[in-house]
PDB file of C-alpha atoms in Angstrom:
ATOM      1  CA  UNK T   5      10.269  83.329 214.945  1.00  0.00           C
ATOM      2  CA  UNK T   6      12.337  85.602 212.717  1.00  0.00           C
ATOM      3  CA  UNK T   7       9.292  87.414 211.399  1.00  0.00           C
ATOM      4  CA  UNK T   8       8.428  87.839 207.755  1.00  0.00           C
ATOM      5  CA  UNK T   9      11.533  87.546 205.612  1.00  0.00           C
ATOM      6  CA  UNK T  10      11.873  89.256 202.255  1.00  0.00           C
ATOM      7  CA  UNK T  11      14.617  89.101 199.689  1.00  0.00           C
ATOM      8  CA  UNK T  12      16.310  90.860 198.178  1.00  0.00           C
ATOM      9  CA  UNK T  13      16.202  93.978 200.352  1.00  0.00           C
ATOM     10  CA  UNK T  14      17.259  96.148 197.439  1.00  0.00           C
ATOM     11  CA  UNK T  15      17.031  95.535 193.712  1.00  0.00           C
ATOM     12  CA  UNK T  16      18.231  97.750 190.897  1.00  0.00           C
ATOM     13  CA  UNK T  17      17.463  96.597 187.390  1.00  0.00           C
ATOM     14  CA  UNK T  18      17.059  97.917 183.906  1.00  0.00           C
ATOM     15  CA  UNK T  19      13.782  98.391 182.128  1.00  0.00           C
ATOM     16  CA  UNK T  20      12.623  95.232 180.428  1.00  0.00           C
ATOM     17  CA  UNK T  21      14.314  92.849 182.821  1.00  0.00           C
ATOM     18  CA  UNK T  22      12.464  90.289 184.890  1.00  0.00           C
ATOM     19  CA  UNK T  23      12.313  90.932 188.624  1.00  0.00           C
ATOM     20  CA  UNK T  24      11.475  88.311 191.225  1.00  0.00           C
ATOM     21  CA  UNK T  25      10.738  89.264 194.812  1.00  0.00           C
ATOM     22  CA  UNK T  26      10.627  86.607 197.500  1.00  0.00           C
ATOM     23  CA  UNK T  27       8.814  86.244 200.790  1.00  0.00           C
ATOM     24  CA  UNK T  28       8.839  83.780 203.657  1.00  0.00           C
ATOM     25  CA  UNK T  29       5.840  84.284 205.953  1.00  0.00           C
ATOM     26  CA  UNK T  30       5.748  83.634 209.659  1.00  0.00           C
ATOM     27  CA  UNK T  31       5.402  79.931 210.307  1.00  0.00           C
ATOM     28  CA  UNK T  32       1.798  78.937 210.968  1.00  0.00           C
ATOM     29  CA  UNK T  33       0.243  81.981 209.345  1.00  0.00           C
ATOM     30  CA  UNK T  34      -2.389  81.124 206.773  1.00  0.00           C
ATOM     31  CA  UNK T  35      -2.664  84.478 205.018  1.00  0.00           C
ATOM     32  CA  UNK T  36      -0.003  86.162 202.907  1.00  0.00           C
ATOM     33  CA  UNK T  37      -0.235  89.620 201.390  1.00  0.00           C
ATOM     34  CA  UNK T  38       1.787  91.568 198.845  1.00  0.00           C
ATOM     35  CA  UNK T  39       1.711  95.381 199.018  1.00  0.00           C
ATOM     36  CA  UNK T  40       3.350  98.169 197.063  1.00  0.00           C
ATOM     37  CA  UNK T  41       4.222 101.536 198.578  1.00  0.00           C
ATOM     38  CA  UNK T  42       4.967 104.691 196.593  1.00  0.00           C
ATOM     39  CA  UNK T  43       4.984 108.344 197.487  1.00  0.00           C
ATOM     40  CA  UNK T  44       2.215 109.076 195.027  1.00  0.00           C
ATOM     41  CA  UNK T  45      -0.180 106.242 195.819  1.00  0.00           C
ATOM     42  CA  UNK T  46       0.743 105.247 199.343  1.00  0.00           C
ATOM     43  CA  UNK T  47       0.358 101.627 200.383  1.00  0.00           C
ATOM     44  CA  UNK T  48      -1.681  99.431 198.053  1.00  0.00           C
ATOM     45  CA  UNK T  49      -2.699  95.801 198.373  1.00  0.00           C
ATOM     46  CA  UNK T  50      -1.675  93.890 195.266  1.00  0.00           C
ATOM     47  CA  UNK T  51      -2.767  90.335 196.041  1.00  0.00           C
ATOM     48  CA  UNK T  52      -3.370  88.040 198.959  1.00  0.00           C
ATOM     49  CA  UNK T  53      -3.357  84.290 199.505  1.00  0.00           C
ATOM     50  CA  UNK T  54      -5.171  82.077 201.962  1.00  0.00           C
ATOM     51  CA  UNK T  55      -3.726  78.618 202.501  1.00  0.00           C
ATOM     52  CA  UNK T  56      -1.542  79.125 199.420  1.00  0.00           C
ATOM     53  CA  UNK T  57      -4.517  79.943 197.183  1.00  0.00           C
ATOM     54  CA  UNK T  58      -4.813  83.405 195.598  1.00  0.00           C
ATOM     55  CA  UNK T  59      -8.006  84.984 196.888  1.00  0.00           C
ATOM     56  CA  UNK T  60      -7.997  88.506 195.521  1.00  0.00           C
ATOM     57  CA  UNK T  61      -5.625  89.784 192.862  1.00  0.00           C
ATOM     58  CA  UNK T  62      -7.667  92.805 191.865  1.00  0.00           C
ATOM     59  CA  UNK T  63      -4.883  95.083 193.032  1.00  0.00           C
ATOM     60  CA  UNK T  64      -2.337  93.675 190.623  1.00  0.00           C
ATOM     61  CA  UNK T  65      -1.681  96.576 188.263  1.00  0.00           C
ATOM     62  CA  UNK T  66      -1.377  94.662 185.014  1.00  0.00           C
ATOM     63  CA  UNK T  67      -0.457  91.390 183.385  1.00  0.00           C
ATOM     64  CA  UNK T  68       3.219  92.082 183.831  1.00  0.00           C
ATOM     65  CA  UNK T  69       2.738  91.265 187.498  1.00  0.00           C
ATOM     66  CA  UNK T  70       2.253  87.722 188.741  1.00  0.00           C
ATOM     67  CA  UNK T  71       2.419  86.089 192.158  1.00  0.00           C
ATOM     68  CA  UNK T  72       2.691  82.508 193.291  1.00  0.00           C
ATOM     69  CA  UNK T  73       2.653  80.654 196.556  1.00  0.00           C
ATOM     70  CA  UNK T  74       3.820  77.084 195.907  1.00  0.00           C
ATOM     71  CA  UNK T  75       3.793  76.186 199.594  1.00  0.00           C
ATOM     72  CA  UNK T  76       2.972  77.614 202.997  1.00  0.00           C
ATOM     73  CA  UNK T  77       6.461  78.964 203.561  1.00  0.00           C
ATOM     74  CA  UNK T  78       7.267  80.716 200.304  1.00  0.00           C
ATOM     75  CA  UNK T  79       5.802  83.213 197.875  1.00  0.00           C
ATOM     76  CA  UNK T  80       7.111  85.149 194.896  1.00  0.00           C
ATOM     77  CA  UNK T  81       6.048  88.320 193.149  1.00  0.00           C
ATOM     78  CA  UNK T  82       7.329  88.572 189.613  1.00  0.00           C
ATOM     79  CA  UNK T  83       7.399  91.538 187.270  1.00  0.00           C
ATOM     80  CA  UNK T  84       8.112  90.792 183.623  1.00  0.00           C
ATOM     81  CA  UNK T  85       9.032  92.987 181.873  1.00  0.00           C
ATOM     82  CA  UNK T  86       9.810  95.638 184.459  1.00  0.00           C
ATOM     83  CA  UNK T  87       9.231  99.345 183.809  1.00  0.00           C
ATOM     84  CA  UNK T  88      10.510 102.488 185.587  1.00  0.00           C
ATOM     85  CA  UNK T  89       7.023 103.148 187.003  1.00  0.00           C
ATOM     86  CA  UNK T  90       7.282  99.866 188.902  1.00  0.00           C
ATOM     87  CA  UNK T  91       9.900 101.445 191.154  1.00  0.00           C
ATOM     88  CA  UNK T  92       8.546 101.236 194.686  1.00  0.00           C
ATOM     89  CA  UNK T  93       8.923  99.431 197.972  1.00  0.00           C
ATOM     90  CA  UNK T  94       7.211  96.062 197.918  1.00  0.00           C
ATOM     91  CA  UNK T  95       6.084  94.620 201.228  1.00  0.00           C
ATOM     92  CA  UNK T  96       5.034  91.133 202.106  1.00  0.00           C
ATOM     93  CA  UNK T  97       2.883  90.536 205.179  1.00  0.00           C
ATOM     94  CA  UNK T  98       1.354  87.498 206.837  1.00  0.00           C
ATOM     95  CA  UNK T  99      -1.337  86.849 209.407  1.00  0.00           C
ATOM     96  CA  UNK T 100      -3.211  84.123 211.238  1.00  0.00           C
ATOM     97  CA  UNK T 101      -6.756  84.589 210.068  1.00  0.00           C
ATOM     98  CA  UNK T 102      -8.138  88.098 209.635  1.00  0.00           C
ATOM     99  CA  UNK T 103      -6.098  89.465 212.482  1.00  0.00           C
ATOM    100  CA  UNK T 104      -2.970  91.543 212.876  1.00  0.00           C
ATOM    101  CA  UNK T 105      -0.775  91.518 209.802  1.00  0.00           C
ATOM    102  CA  UNK T 106       2.966  91.306 210.306  1.00  0.00           C
ATOM    103  CA  UNK T 107       5.021  93.058 207.697  1.00  0.00           C
ATOM    104  CA  UNK T 108       8.413  92.210 206.321  1.00  0.00           C
ATOM    105  CA  UNK T 109      11.134  94.841 205.923  1.00  0.00           C
ATOM    106  CA  UNK T 110      10.280  95.358 202.266  1.00  0.00           C
ATOM    107  CA  UNK T 111      12.162  95.205 198.986  1.00  0.00           C
ATOM    108  CA  UNK T 112      13.200  98.533 197.479  1.00  0.00           C
ATOM    109  CA  UNK T 113      12.967  98.187 193.718  1.00  0.00           C
ATOM    110  CA  UNK T 114      14.471 100.677 191.315  1.00  0.00           C
ATOM    111  CA  UNK T 115      13.923 100.150 187.615  1.00  0.00           C
ATOM    112  CA  UNK T 116      16.167 102.308 185.467  1.00  0.00           C
TER     113      UNK T 116
ATOM    114  CA  UNK Y 216     -15.423 103.944 197.103  1.00  0.00           C
ATOM    115  CA  UNK Y 217     -13.631 102.894 200.272  1.00  0.00           C
ATOM    116  CA  UNK Y 218     -11.180 105.634 201.176  1.00  0.00           C
ATOM    117  CA  UNK Y 219      -9.129 106.256 204.279  1.00  0.00           C
ATOM    118  CA  UNK Y 220      -7.932 109.736 205.115  1.00  0.00           C
ATOM    119  CA  UNK Y 221      -5.457 110.850 207.734  1.00  0.00           C
ATOM    120  CA  UNK Y 222      -5.136 114.384 208.993  1.00  0.00           C
ATOM    121  CA  UNK Y 223      -2.747 116.052 209.534  1.00  0.00           C
ATOM    122  CA  UNK Y 224      -0.157 114.802 207.062  1.00  0.00           C
ATOM    123  CA  UNK Y 225       2.593 115.936 209.391  1.00  0.00           C
ATOM    124  CA  UNK Y 226       2.764 116.944 213.032  1.00  0.00           C
ATOM    125  CA  UNK Y 227       5.574 118.308 215.168  1.00  0.00           C
ATOM    126  CA  UNK Y 228       5.290 118.481 218.950  1.00  0.00           C
ATOM    127  CA  UNK Y 229       7.626 119.044 221.904  1.00  0.00           C
ATOM    128  CA  UNK Y 230       8.571 116.076 224.026  1.00  0.00           C
ATOM    129  CA  UNK Y 231       6.099 115.261 226.780  1.00  0.00           C
ATOM    130  CA  UNK Y 232       3.047 116.535 224.977  1.00  0.00           C
ATOM    131  CA  UNK Y 233      -0.061 114.392 224.568  1.00  0.00           C
ATOM    132  CA  UNK Y 234      -1.275 114.176 220.987  1.00  0.00           C
ATOM    133  CA  UNK Y 235      -4.055 112.779 218.822  1.00  0.00           C
ATOM    134  CA  UNK Y 236      -3.799 111.442 215.301  1.00  0.00           C
ATOM    135  CA  UNK Y 237      -6.953 111.259 213.228  1.00  0.00           C
ATOM    136  CA  UNK Y 238      -8.194 108.721 210.727  1.00  0.00           C
ATOM    137  CA  UNK Y 239     -11.470 108.758 208.812  1.00  0.00           C
ATOM    138  CA  UNK Y 240     -12.981 106.164 206.521  1.00  0.00           C
ATOM    139  CA  UNK Y 241     -15.804 106.550 204.028  1.00  0.00           C
ATOM    140  CA  UNK Y 242     -17.352 103.076 204.310  1.00  0.00           C
ATOM    141  CA  UNK Y 243     -18.366 102.228 207.864  1.00  0.00           C
ATOM    142  CA  UNK Y 244     -18.796  98.504 207.109  1.00  0.00           C
ATOM    143  CA  UNK Y 245     -15.315  97.745 208.338  1.00  0.00           C
ATOM    144  CA  UNK Y 246     -14.179  94.435 209.740  1.00  0.00           C
ATOM    145  CA  UNK Y 247     -11.452  95.982 211.865  1.00  0.00           C
ATOM    146  CA  UNK Y 248      -9.152  98.964 211.993  1.00  0.00           C
ATOM    147  CA  UNK Y 249      -5.424  98.882 212.623  1.00  0.00           C
ATOM    148  CA  UNK Y 250      -2.852 101.477 213.470  1.00  0.00           C
ATOM    149  CA  UNK Y 251       0.685 100.917 212.239  1.00  0.00           C
ATOM    150  CA  UNK Y 252       3.991 102.629 212.782  1.00  0.00           C
ATOM    151  CA  UNK Y 253       6.555 102.948 210.007  1.00  0.00           C
ATOM    152  CA  UNK Y 254      10.086 104.130 210.608  1.00  0.00           C
ATOM    153  CA  UNK Y 255      12.078 105.549 207.666  1.00  0.00           C
ATOM    154  CA  UNK Y 256      13.238 102.798 205.350  1.00  0.00           C
ATOM    155  CA  UNK Y 257      11.517 100.129 207.409  1.00  0.00           C
ATOM    156  CA  UNK Y 258       8.440  97.981 207.238  1.00  0.00           C
ATOM    157  CA  UNK Y 259       5.218  98.492 209.160  1.00  0.00           C
ATOM    158  CA  UNK Y 260       4.753  97.520 212.770  1.00  0.00           C
ATOM    159  CA  UNK Y 261       1.239  96.913 214.024  1.00  0.00           C
ATOM    160  CA  UNK Y 262       0.449  98.980 217.113  1.00  0.00           C
ATOM    161  CA  UNK Y 263      -3.198  98.350 217.826  1.00  0.00           C
ATOM    162  CA  UNK Y 264      -6.065  96.482 216.203  1.00  0.00           C
ATOM    163  CA  UNK Y 265      -9.676  97.348 216.983  1.00  0.00           C
ATOM    164  CA  UNK Y 266     -12.392  94.935 215.954  1.00  0.00           C
ATOM    165  CA  UNK Y 267     -15.575  96.448 214.545  1.00  0.00           C
ATOM    166  CA  UNK Y 268     -17.432  95.475 217.716  1.00  0.00           C
ATOM    167  CA  UNK Y 269     -14.945  97.283 219.950  1.00  0.00           C
ATOM    168  CA  UNK Y 270     -14.694 100.938 220.882  1.00  0.00           C
ATOM    169  CA  UNK Y 271     -11.050 101.187 221.884  1.00  0.00           C
ATOM    170  CA  UNK Y 272      -7.793  99.398 222.507  1.00  0.00           C
ATOM    171  CA  UNK Y 273      -4.890 100.377 224.724  1.00  0.00           C
ATOM    172  CA  UNK Y 274      -1.240  99.458 224.752  1.00  0.00           C
ATOM    173  CA  UNK Y 275       1.068 101.318 227.085  1.00  0.00           C
ATOM    174  CA  UNK Y 276       0.997 105.017 226.205  1.00  0.00           C
ATOM    175  CA  UNK Y 277      -1.143 104.365 223.140  1.00  0.00           C
ATOM    176  CA  UNK Y 278      -4.915 104.369 222.999  1.00  0.00           C
ATOM    177  CA  UNK Y 279      -6.921 103.895 219.830  1.00  0.00           C
ATOM    178  CA  UNK Y 280     -10.637 104.549 219.574  1.00  0.00           C
ATOM    179  CA  UNK Y 281     -13.142 103.584 216.929  1.00  0.00           C
ATOM    180  CA  UNK Y 282     -16.460 105.222 216.080  1.00  0.00           C
ATOM    181  CA  UNK Y 283     -17.971 103.336 213.177  1.00  0.00           C
ATOM    182  CA  UNK Y 284     -21.056 105.506 212.941  1.00  0.00           C
ATOM    183  CA  UNK Y 285     -19.014 108.610 212.256  1.00  0.00           C
ATOM    184  CA  UNK Y 286     -16.324 106.765 210.288  1.00  0.00           C
ATOM    185  CA  UNK Y 287     -13.524 107.894 212.570  1.00  0.00           C
ATOM    186  CA  UNK Y 288     -10.658 106.497 214.561  1.00  0.00           C
ATOM    187  CA  UNK Y 289      -8.122 108.296 216.699  1.00  0.00           C
ATOM    188  CA  UNK Y 290      -4.731 107.297 218.036  1.00  0.00           C
ATOM    189  CA  UNK Y 291      -3.857 109.003 221.296  1.00  0.00           C
ATOM    190  CA  UNK Y 292      -0.219 109.089 222.350  1.00  0.00           C
ATOM    191  CA  UNK Y 293       0.423 110.133 225.925  1.00  0.00           C
ATOM    192  CA  UNK Y 294       3.620 111.802 227.117  1.00  0.00           C
ATOM    193  CA  UNK Y 295       5.245 111.730 223.707  1.00  0.00           C
ATOM    194  CA  UNK Y 296       8.947 110.900 223.404  1.00  0.00           C
ATOM    195  CA  UNK Y 297      11.490 111.513 220.629  1.00  0.00           C
ATOM    196  CA  UNK Y 298      11.450 107.761 219.994  1.00  0.00           C
ATOM    197  CA  UNK Y 299       7.813 108.082 218.962  1.00  0.00           C
ATOM    198  CA  UNK Y 300       8.905 109.986 215.861  1.00  0.00           C
ATOM    199  CA  UNK Y 301       7.727 107.973 212.864  1.00  0.00           C
ATOM    200  CA  UNK Y 302       4.926 107.813 210.328  1.00  0.00           C
ATOM    201  CA  UNK Y 303       1.672 106.436 211.681  1.00  0.00           C
ATOM    202  CA  UNK Y 304      -0.743 104.764 209.299  1.00  0.00           C
ATOM    203  CA  UNK Y 305      -4.268 103.614 209.887  1.00  0.00           C
ATOM    204  CA  UNK Y 306      -5.815 100.852 207.831  1.00  0.00           C
ATOM    205  CA  UNK Y 307      -9.450  99.813 207.563  1.00  0.00           C
ATOM    206  CA  UNK Y 308     -10.167  96.181 206.721  1.00  0.00           C
ATOM    207  CA  UNK Y 309     -13.166  95.204 204.630  1.00  0.00           C
ATOM    208  CA  UNK Y 310     -14.305  91.684 203.783  1.00  0.00           C
ATOM    209  CA  UNK Y 311     -11.799  90.286 206.249  1.00  0.00           C
ATOM    210  CA  UNK Y 312      -8.627  91.113 204.410  1.00  0.00           C
ATOM    211  CA  UNK Y 313      -9.193  93.933 201.957  1.00  0.00           C
ATOM    212  CA  UNK Y 314      -7.159  96.503 203.848  1.00  0.00           C
ATOM    213  CA  UNK Y 315      -7.223 100.156 202.808  1.00  0.00           C
ATOM    214  CA  UNK Y 316      -4.457 102.362 204.126  1.00  0.00           C
ATOM    215  CA  UNK Y 317      -4.386 106.052 204.828  1.00  0.00           C
ATOM    216  CA  UNK Y 318      -1.467 108.110 203.568  1.00  0.00           C
ATOM    217  CA  UNK Y 319      -0.095 108.408 207.088  1.00  0.00           C
ATOM    218  CA  UNK Y 320       0.781 111.158 209.548  1.00  0.00           C
ATOM    219  CA  UNK Y 321       4.475 111.935 209.908  1.00  0.00           C
ATOM    220  CA  UNK Y 322       5.100 112.662 213.578  1.00  0.00           C
ATOM    221  CA  UNK Y 323       8.165 114.453 214.902  1.00  0.00           C
ATOM    222  CA  UNK Y 324       8.675 114.721 218.651  1.00  0.00           C
ATOM    223  CA  UNK Y 325      11.315 117.315 219.479  1.00  0.00           C
ATOM    224  CA  UNK Y 326      13.544 116.821 222.545  1.00  0.00           C
TER     225      UNK Y 326
END
C-alpha cells in the first residue's frame, strides 16, 4: 500500500479564497482523522470519521472549516473563506480501529 | 482538561549515548499511548503503541514504558545514532480516538 496520500503537498492562496485539501486513506482502514499542526498550538485533532461518518468535529475551529468523506477512499477538508491564521500544516491519518494511526505527508498551507 | 506535556523541549546528545524522553498526561483514563517520530517537513511515523493494560513495548533500540497511575510515559533510545535526530511526540488517546499530542522533544544526536 502507498500509505496515506494527501494533495496538494503545498498550497499558497490569498485571503478569502476557498481551499480544498484532499486525503486518500490506507485501503481497509475504517477511521480517518484530520489534524492541524502549528508552531504555537502543536498538533490538534480537527475531526475524525468512522466508516465515512463524522464522529467528532469538536476540534474544527469555526464554521469556515468543513470536512466530508463521501466514500471509504476519499476525504476533503475545506476552508471557505481562508484567512492568514489558517496557515499551518494539515495532516490526514487513518487507522484500523482504535489502533496505530498512519499519517500522510501533510499539506503545507500558506494564506497570504 | 486533558493535557500532554513533554520535557525537555530539546535535547542534544553525542552519538552512542542512551537517552530517555519524558511524557506526562493529566488524565490517567487513557485508552492507549503512542510515540511518534517526525522528521523536518515530514509527517508523523508511529514508533510504539502501548495499550492502557500494558506496561511497556519494545522495538529494536526503542523501549516505551507506561505508568498510568503517575500519568507518565518514557521513551528510551539505546545507543543513539545521528539518524535518530528528529522530533519525538507522544500522544495519549481518550475515548478510543480522541488523541492529545504533546509539543514534542527535538532530539539531536551529534556524530
